[in-house]
Tab-separated table of C-alpha atoms in Angstrom:
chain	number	residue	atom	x	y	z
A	1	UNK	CA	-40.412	-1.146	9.513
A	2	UNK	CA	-41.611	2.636	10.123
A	3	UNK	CA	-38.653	5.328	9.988
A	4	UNK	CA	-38.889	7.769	12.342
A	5	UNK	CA	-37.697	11.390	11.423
A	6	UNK	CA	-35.708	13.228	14.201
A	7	UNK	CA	-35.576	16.531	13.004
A	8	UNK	CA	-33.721	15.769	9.527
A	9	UNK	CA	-32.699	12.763	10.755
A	10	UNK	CA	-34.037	9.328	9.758
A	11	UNK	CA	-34.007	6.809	11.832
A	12	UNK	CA	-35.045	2.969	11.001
A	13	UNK	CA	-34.221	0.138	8.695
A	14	UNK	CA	-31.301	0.684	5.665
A	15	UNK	CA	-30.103	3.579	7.619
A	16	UNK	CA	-27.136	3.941	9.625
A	17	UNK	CA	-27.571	3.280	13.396
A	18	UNK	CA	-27.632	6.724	15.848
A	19	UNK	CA	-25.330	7.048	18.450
A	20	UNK	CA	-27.333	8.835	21.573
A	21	UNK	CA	-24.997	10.039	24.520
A	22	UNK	CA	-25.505	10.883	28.001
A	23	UNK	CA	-25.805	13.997	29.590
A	24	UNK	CA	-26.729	14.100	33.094
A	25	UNK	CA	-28.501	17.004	34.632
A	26	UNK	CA	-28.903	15.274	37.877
A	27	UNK	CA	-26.183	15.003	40.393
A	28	UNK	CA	-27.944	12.012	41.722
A	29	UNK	CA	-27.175	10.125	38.635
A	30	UNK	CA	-24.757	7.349	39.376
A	31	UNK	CA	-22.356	7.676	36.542
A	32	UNK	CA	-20.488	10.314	37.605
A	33	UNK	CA	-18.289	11.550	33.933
A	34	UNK	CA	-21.929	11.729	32.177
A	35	UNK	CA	-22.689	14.857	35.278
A	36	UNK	CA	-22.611	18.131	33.957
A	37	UNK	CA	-24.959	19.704	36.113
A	38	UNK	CA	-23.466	23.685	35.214
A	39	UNK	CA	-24.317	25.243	31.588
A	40	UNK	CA	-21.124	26.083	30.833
A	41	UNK	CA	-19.543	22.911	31.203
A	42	UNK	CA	-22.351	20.763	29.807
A	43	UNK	CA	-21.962	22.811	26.642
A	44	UNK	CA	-18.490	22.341	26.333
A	45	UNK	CA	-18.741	18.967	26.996
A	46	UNK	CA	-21.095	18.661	24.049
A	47	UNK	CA	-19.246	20.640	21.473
A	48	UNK	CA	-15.300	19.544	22.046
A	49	UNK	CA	-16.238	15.971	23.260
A	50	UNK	CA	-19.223	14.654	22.113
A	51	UNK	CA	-20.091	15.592	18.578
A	52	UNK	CA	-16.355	15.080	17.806
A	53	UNK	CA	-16.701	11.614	18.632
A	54	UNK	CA	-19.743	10.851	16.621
A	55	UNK	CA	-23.083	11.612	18.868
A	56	UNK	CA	-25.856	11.791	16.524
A	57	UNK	CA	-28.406	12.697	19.761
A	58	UNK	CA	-27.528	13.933	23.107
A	59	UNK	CA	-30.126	12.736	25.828
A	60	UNK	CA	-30.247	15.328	28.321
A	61	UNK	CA	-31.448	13.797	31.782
A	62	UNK	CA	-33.147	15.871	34.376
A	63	UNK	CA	-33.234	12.771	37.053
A	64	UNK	CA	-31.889	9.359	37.511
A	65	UNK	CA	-34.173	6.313	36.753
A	66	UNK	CA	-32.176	3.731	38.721
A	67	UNK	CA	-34.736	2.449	41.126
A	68	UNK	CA	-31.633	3.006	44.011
A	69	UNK	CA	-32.620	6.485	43.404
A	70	UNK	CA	-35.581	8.529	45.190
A	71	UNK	CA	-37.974	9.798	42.852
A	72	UNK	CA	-38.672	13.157	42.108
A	73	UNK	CA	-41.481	15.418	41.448
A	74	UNK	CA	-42.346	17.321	38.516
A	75	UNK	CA	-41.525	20.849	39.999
A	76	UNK	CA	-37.501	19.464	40.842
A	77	UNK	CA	-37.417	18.369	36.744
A	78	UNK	CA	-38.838	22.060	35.840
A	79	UNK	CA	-36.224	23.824	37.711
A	80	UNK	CA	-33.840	21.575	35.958
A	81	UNK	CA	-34.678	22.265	32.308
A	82	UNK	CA	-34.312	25.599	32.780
A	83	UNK	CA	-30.092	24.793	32.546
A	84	UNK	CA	-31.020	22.077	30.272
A	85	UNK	CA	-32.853	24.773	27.812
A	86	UNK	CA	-29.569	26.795	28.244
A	87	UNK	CA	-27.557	24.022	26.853
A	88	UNK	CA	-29.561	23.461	24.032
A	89	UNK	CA	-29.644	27.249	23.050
A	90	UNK	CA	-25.704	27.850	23.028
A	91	UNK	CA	-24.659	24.827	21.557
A	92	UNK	CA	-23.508	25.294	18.084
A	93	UNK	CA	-23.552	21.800	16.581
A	94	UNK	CA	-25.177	19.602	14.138
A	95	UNK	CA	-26.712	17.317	17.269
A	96	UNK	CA	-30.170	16.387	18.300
A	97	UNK	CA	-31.856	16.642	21.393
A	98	UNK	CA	-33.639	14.798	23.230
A	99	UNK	CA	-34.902	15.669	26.896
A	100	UNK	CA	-35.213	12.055	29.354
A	101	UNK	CA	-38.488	13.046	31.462
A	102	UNK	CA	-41.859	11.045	32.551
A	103	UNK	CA	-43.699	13.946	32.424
A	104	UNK	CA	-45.801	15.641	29.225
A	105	UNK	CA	-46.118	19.091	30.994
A	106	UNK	CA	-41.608	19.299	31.242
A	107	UNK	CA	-41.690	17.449	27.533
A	108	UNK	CA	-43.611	20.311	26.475
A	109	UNK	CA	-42.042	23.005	27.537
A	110	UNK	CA	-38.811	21.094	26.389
A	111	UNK	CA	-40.015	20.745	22.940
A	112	UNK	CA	-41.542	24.725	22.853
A	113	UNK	CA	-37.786	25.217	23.643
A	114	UNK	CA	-35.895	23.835	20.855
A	115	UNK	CA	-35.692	19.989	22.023
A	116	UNK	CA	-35.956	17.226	19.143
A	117	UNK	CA	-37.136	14.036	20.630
A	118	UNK	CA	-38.885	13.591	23.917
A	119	UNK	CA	-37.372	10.172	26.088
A	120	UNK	CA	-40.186	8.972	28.009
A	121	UNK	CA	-38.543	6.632	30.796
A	122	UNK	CA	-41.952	5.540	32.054
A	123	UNK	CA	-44.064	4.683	28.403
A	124	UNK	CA	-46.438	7.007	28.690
A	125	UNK	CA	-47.590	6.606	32.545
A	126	UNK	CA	-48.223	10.294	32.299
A	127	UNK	CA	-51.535	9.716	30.048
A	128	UNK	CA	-51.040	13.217	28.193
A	129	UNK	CA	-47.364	12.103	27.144
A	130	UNK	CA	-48.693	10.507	23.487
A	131	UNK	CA	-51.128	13.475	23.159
A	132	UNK	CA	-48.522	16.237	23.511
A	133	UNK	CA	-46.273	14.370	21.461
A	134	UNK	CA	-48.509	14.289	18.547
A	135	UNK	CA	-49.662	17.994	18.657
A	136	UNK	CA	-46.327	19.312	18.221
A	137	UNK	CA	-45.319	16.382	15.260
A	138	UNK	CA	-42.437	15.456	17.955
A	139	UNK	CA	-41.112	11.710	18.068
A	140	UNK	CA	-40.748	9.811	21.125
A	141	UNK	CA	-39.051	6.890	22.742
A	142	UNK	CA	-41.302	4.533	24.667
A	143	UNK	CA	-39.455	2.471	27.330
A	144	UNK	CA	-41.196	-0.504	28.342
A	145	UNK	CA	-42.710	0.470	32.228
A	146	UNK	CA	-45.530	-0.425	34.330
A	147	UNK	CA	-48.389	2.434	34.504
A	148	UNK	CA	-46.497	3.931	37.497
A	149	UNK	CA	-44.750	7.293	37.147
A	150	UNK	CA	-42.277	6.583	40.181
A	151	UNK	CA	-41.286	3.223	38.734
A	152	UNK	CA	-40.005	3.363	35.579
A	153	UNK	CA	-39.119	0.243	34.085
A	154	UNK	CA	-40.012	-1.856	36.742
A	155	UNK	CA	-41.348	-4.884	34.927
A	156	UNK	CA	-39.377	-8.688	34.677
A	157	UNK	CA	-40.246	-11.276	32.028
A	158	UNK	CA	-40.216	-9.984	28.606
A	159	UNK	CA	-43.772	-10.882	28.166
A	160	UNK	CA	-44.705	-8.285	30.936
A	161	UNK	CA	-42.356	-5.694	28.798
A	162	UNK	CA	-44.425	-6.628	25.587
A	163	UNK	CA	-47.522	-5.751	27.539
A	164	UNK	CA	-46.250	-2.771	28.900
A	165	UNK	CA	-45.015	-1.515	24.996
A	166	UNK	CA	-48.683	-2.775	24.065
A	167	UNK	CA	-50.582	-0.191	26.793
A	168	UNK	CA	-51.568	2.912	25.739
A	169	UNK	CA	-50.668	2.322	21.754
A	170	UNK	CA	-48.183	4.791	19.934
A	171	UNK	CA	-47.986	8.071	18.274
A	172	UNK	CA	-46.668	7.713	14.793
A	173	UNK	CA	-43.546	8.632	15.410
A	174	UNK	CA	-42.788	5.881	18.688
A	175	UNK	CA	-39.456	4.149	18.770
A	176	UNK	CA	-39.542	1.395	21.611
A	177	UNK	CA	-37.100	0.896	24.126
A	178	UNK	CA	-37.043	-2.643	26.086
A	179	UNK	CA	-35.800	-1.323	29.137
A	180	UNK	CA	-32.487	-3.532	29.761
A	181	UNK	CA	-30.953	-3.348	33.761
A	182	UNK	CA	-31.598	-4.005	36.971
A	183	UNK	CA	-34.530	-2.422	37.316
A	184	UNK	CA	-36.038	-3.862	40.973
A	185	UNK	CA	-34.351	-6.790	43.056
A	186	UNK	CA	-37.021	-9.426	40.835
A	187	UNK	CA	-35.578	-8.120	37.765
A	188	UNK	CA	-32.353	-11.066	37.339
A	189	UNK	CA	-29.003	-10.841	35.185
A	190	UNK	CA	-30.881	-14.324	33.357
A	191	UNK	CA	-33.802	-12.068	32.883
A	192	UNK	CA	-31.664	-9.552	30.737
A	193	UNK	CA	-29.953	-12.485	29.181
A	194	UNK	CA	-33.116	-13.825	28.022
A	195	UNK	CA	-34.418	-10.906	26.596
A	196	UNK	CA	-31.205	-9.641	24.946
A	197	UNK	CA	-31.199	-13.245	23.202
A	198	UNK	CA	-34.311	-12.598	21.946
A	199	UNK	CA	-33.956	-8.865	21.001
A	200	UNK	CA	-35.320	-9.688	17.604
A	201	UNK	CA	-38.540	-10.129	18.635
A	202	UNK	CA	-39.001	-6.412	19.666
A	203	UNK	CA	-39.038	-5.636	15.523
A	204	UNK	CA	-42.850	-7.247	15.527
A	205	UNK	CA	-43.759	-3.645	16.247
A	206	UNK	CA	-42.691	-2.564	13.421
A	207	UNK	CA	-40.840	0.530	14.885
A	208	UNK	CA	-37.583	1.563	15.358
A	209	UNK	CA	-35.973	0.631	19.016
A	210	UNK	CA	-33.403	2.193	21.387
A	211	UNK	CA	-30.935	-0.023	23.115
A	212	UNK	CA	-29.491	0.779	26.496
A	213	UNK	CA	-27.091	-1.193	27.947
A	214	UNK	CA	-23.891	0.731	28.114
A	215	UNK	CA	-22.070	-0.540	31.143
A	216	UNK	CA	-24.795	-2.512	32.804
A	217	UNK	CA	-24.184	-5.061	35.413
A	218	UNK	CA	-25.852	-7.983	33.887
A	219	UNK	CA	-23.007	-7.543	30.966
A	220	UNK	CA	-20.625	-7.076	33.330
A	221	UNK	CA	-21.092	-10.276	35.113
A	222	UNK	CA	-20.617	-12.508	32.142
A	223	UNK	CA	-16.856	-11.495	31.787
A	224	UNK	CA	-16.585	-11.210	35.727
A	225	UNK	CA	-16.323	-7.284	35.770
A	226	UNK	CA	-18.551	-5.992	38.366
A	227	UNK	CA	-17.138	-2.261	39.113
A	228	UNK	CA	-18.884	0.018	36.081
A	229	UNK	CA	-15.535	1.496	35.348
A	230	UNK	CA	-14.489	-1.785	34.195
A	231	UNK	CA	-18.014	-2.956	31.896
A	232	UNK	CA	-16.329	-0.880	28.603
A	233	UNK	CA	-15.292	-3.461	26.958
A	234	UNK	CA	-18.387	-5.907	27.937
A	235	UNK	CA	-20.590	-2.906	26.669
A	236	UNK	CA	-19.517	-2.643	23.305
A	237	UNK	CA	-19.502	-6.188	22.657
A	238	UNK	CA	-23.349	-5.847	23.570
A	239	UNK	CA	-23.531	-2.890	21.403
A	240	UNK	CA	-22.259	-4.513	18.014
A	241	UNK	CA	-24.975	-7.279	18.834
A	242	UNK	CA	-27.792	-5.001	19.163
A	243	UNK	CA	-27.566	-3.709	15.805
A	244	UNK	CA	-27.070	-6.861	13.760
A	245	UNK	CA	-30.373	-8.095	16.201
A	246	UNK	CA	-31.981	-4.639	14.622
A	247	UNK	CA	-31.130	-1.817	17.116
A	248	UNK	CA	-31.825	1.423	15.590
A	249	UNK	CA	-30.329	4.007	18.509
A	250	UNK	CA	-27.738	2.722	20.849
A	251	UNK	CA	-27.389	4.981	23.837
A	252	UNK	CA	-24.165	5.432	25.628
A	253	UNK	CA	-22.033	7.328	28.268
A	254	UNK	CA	-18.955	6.008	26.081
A	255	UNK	CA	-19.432	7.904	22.496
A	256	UNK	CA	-16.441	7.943	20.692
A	257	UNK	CA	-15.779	4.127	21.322
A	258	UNK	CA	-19.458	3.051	20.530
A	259	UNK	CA	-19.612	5.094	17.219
A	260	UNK	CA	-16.685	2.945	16.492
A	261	UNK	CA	-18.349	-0.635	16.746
A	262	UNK	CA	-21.879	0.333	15.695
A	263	UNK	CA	-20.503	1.900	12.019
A	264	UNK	CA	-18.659	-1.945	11.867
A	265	UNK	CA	-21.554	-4.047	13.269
A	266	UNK	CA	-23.772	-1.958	10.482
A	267	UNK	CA	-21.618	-1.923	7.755
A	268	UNK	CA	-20.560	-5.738	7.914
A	269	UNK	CA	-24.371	-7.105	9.488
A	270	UNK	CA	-27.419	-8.122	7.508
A	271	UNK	CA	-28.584	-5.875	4.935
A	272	UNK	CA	-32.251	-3.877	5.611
A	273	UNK	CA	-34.432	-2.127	3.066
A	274	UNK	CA	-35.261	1.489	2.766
A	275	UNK	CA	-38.401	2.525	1.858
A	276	UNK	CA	-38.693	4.434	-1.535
A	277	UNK	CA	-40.930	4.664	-4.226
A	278	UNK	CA	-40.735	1.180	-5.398
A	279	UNK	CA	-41.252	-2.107	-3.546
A	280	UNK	CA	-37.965	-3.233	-1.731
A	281	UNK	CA	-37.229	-6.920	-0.619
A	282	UNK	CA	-34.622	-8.400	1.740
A	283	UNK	CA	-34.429	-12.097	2.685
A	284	UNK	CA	-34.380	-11.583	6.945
A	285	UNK	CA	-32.067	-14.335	8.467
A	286	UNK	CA	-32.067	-16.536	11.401
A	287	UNK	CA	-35.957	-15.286	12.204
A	288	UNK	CA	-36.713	-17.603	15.258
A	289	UNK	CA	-40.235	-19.375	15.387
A	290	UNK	CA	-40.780	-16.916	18.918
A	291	UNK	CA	-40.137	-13.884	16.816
A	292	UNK	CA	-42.304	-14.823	13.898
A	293	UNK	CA	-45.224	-15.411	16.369
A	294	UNK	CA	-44.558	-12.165	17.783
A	295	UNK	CA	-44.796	-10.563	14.596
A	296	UNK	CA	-48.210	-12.447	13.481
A	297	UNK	CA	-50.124	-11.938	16.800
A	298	UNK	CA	-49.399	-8.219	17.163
A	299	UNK	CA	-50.143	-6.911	13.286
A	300	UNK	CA	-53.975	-6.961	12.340
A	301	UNK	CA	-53.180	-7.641	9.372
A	302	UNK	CA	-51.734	-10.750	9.301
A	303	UNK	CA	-52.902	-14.005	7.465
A	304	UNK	CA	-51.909	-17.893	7.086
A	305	UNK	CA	-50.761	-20.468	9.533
A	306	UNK	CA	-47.222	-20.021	11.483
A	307	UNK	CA	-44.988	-22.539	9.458
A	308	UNK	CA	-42.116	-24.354	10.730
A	309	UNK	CA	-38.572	-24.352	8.321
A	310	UNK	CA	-38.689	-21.265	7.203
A	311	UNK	CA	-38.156	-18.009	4.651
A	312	UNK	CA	-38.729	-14.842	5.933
A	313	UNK	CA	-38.836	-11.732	3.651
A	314	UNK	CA	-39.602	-8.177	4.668
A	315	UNK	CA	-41.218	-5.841	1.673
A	316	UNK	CA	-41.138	-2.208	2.029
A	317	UNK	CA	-42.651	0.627	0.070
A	318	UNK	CA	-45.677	-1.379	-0.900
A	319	UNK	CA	-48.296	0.386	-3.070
A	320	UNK	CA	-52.112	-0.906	-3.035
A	321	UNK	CA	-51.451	-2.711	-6.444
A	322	UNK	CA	-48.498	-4.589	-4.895
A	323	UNK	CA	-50.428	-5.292	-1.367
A	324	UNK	CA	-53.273	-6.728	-3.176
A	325	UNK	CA	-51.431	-8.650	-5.568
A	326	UNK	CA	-48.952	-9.518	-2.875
A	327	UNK	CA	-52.382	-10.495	-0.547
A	328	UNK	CA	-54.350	-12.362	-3.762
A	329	UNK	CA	-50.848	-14.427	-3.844
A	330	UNK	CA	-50.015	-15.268	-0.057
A	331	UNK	CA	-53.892	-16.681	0.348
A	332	UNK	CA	-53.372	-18.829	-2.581
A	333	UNK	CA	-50.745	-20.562	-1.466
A	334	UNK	CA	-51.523	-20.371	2.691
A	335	UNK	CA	-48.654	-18.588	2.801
A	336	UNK	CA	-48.268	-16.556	6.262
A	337	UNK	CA	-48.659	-12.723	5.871
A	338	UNK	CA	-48.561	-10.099	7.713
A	339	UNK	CA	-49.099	-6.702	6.208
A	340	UNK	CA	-48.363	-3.287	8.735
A	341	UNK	CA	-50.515	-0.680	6.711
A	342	UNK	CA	-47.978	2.165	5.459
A	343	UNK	CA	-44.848	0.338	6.731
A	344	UNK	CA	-43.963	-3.021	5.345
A	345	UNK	CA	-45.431	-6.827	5.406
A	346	UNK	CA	-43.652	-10.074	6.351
A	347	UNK	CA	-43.978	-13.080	4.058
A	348	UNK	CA	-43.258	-16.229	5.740
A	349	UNK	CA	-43.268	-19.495	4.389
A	350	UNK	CA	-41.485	-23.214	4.331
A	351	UNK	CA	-38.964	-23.534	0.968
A	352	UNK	CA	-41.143	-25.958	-0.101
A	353	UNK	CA	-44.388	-23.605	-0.272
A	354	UNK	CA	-42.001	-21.049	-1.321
A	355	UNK	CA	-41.241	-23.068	-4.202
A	356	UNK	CA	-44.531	-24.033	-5.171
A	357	UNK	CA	-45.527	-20.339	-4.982
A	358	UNK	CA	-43.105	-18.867	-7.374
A	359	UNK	CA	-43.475	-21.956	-9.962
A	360	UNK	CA	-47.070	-21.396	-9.907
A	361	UNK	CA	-46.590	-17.879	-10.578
A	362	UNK	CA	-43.947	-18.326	-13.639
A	363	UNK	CA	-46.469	-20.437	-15.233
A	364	UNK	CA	-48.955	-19.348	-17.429
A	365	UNK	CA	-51.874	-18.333	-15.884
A	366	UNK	CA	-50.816	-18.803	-12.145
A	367	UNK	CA	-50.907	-15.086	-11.144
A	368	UNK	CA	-53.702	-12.166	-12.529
A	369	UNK	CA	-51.482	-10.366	-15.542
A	370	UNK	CA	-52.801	-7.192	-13.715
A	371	UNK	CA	-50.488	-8.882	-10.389
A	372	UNK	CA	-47.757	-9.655	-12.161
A	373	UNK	CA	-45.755	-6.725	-12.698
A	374	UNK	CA	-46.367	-5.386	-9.094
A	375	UNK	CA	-45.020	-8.796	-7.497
A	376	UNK	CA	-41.949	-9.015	-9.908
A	377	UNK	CA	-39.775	-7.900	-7.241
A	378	UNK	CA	-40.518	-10.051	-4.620
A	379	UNK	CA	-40.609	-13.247	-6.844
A	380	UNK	CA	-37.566	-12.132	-7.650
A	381	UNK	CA	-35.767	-11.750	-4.286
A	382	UNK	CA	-37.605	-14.947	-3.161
A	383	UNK	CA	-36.270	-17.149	-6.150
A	384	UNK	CA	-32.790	-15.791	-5.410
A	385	UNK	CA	-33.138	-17.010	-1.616
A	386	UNK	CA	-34.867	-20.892	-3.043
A	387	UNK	CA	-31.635	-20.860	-4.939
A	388	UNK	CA	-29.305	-20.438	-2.006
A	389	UNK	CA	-31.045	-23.087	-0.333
A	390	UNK	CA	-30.466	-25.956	-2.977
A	391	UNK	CA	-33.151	-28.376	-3.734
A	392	UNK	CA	-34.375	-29.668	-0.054
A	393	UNK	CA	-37.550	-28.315	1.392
């Protein structure tokens, strides 16, 4: 898994999940408390209320993306940074920034202007959005769309969203956003159910992804809460799910309560690796057979049959002795791999290959000496997890 630097900021696996909040340019947008369409008041919003409560990133929005909403053209967003600029520039607090557009020419002038992180609602429909990105070393969110600047997020099955993640590629410094809601009458509650089940399968990118689901009505309809004043409680519920499922930025008009529930759901959840110097292993749990197939068919890299029954281990910080050793190893045993140059690799295999694996390698002469030392860690972590398991396959 890539971390993504927000300023100083990391963002990504082993660190703790951000907290973006909502600030609303736009006095079309149709959550009224997140409006703060004067400077003034937007800044003291940001200062007394938000960074108290815990926002690590305030997403500044210069028009609504509900499809209820008209679209508007890239002159109406211009006039509207200028305030947003304003905000950024008086505020004195240890926040990030991040400016919600669909269009590289406001991004730039947003970023020129002190902004941290650009929010592209459409995923690059605006071909240029990528490029800019990249020239000034700026990272930005993806959300899944269709190549259509006036219909952002319109897309249904989470196969189309895969596609639409797919198109175009990524800078180096993406993080992907699935695009939860209600995005065009096609778009179903079941189709948000389905995908949020299978949130998991978004980490095949290998990139760090933005949730946003705060006080959506397909949430809201599973506890029988349909007015968005009401969808709190249904919302953070969601929230403490998205980061166990691997949720790196949870975005929110409700700060103080969110911060709350994702320190919890992080602290008490599965453990993740941080890169470092050295190779670093974790055993990934409950790893479905859809996400492992995601995983295998979207990394270039990636070797061995997709097994049934199985392990799943994520290795980060690997060096070109440990990928080759770790490479020389997998093949031998037609052991699934899937290596994401300068990020991590996946090692996949039944408990009974597993097994076979590490035995072969604590015998004499069943790895390379010059192999041995670099995959010491991960034999490690993987005997520990064959140990858990008992003696059945």
């Amino acid at each position: 898994m890539r971390t993504v630097e927000i300023g100083d900021m990391p963002v990504g696996d082993g660190h703790p999940p951000r907290v973006m909040g909502v600030l609303n340019m736009s006095v079309e947008s149709n959550y009224d408390p997140s409006v703060h369409g004067g400077v003034s008041e937007a800044v003291r919003h940001v200062e007394e209320e938000m960074v108290p409560e815990g926002a690590d990133i305030i997403d500044i929005g210069l028009q609504s993306a509900n499809p209820k909403n008209d679209w508007l053209p890239e002159e109406v967003e211009r006039d509207r940074l200028a305030k947003a600029l304003a905000v950024v520039d008086e505020v004195d607090a240890d926040v990030a920034f991040s400016i919600e557009t669909r269009y590289a020419g406001v991004a730039e002038e947003a970023i020129q202007g002190g902004f941290d992180l650009v929010n592209d609602v459409c995923g690059f429909a605006d071909p240029e959005m990528p490029k800019v990105c990249e020239e000034y070393d700026v990272p930005v969110v993806k959300m899944a769309s269709p190549p259509d600047i006036k219909k952002p997020g319109h897309l249904k099955s989470i196969d189309d969203i895969f596609e639409a993640l797919e198109r175009g590629g990524f800078t180096d410094k993406t993080i992907i956003d699935p695009a939860f809601g209600g995005w065009y009458d096609e778009r179903t509650y079941e189709d948000n159910w389905e995908m949020f089940r299978r949130l998991r399968e978004f980490r095949a990118f290998g990139r760090p992804i933005l949730t946003a689901t705060n006080r959506e009505d397909f949430l809201g309809d599973l506890a029988g809460r349909p007015e968005t004043e009401d969808q709190l409680p249904v919302s953070l519920a969601a929230a403490t799910m998205e980061v166990e499922r691997g949720a790196h930025i949870i975005r929110t008009h409700d700060v103080a309560a969110t911060k709350d529930v994702v320190q919890v759901a992080h602290a008490l959840g599965d453990e993740r690796s941080i890169r470092d110097d050295e190779p670093r292993v974790v055993e990934l749990r409950n790893v479905s057979e859809r996400e492992l197939g995601r995983t295998l068919s979207l990394r270039e890299n990636a070797t061995g049959r997709e097994p049934s029954s199985t392990l799943c281990f994520q290795v980060d910080g690997l060096d070109e002795a440990t990928e080759a050793a770790l490479r020389t190893w997998a093949d031998r045993h037609s052991l699934a791999l899937a290596i994401d140059p300068g990020a991590d690799a996946l090692l996949v295999g039944t408990t009974g290959e597993l097994r076979d694996a590490v035995a072969d390698a604590d015998a004499d002469g069943g790895v390379d000496d010059r192999d041995r030392e670099p995959l010491a860690p991960i034999l490690e972590t993987v005997r520990s997890a064959l140990d858990r398991r008992g003696s059945a396959d």
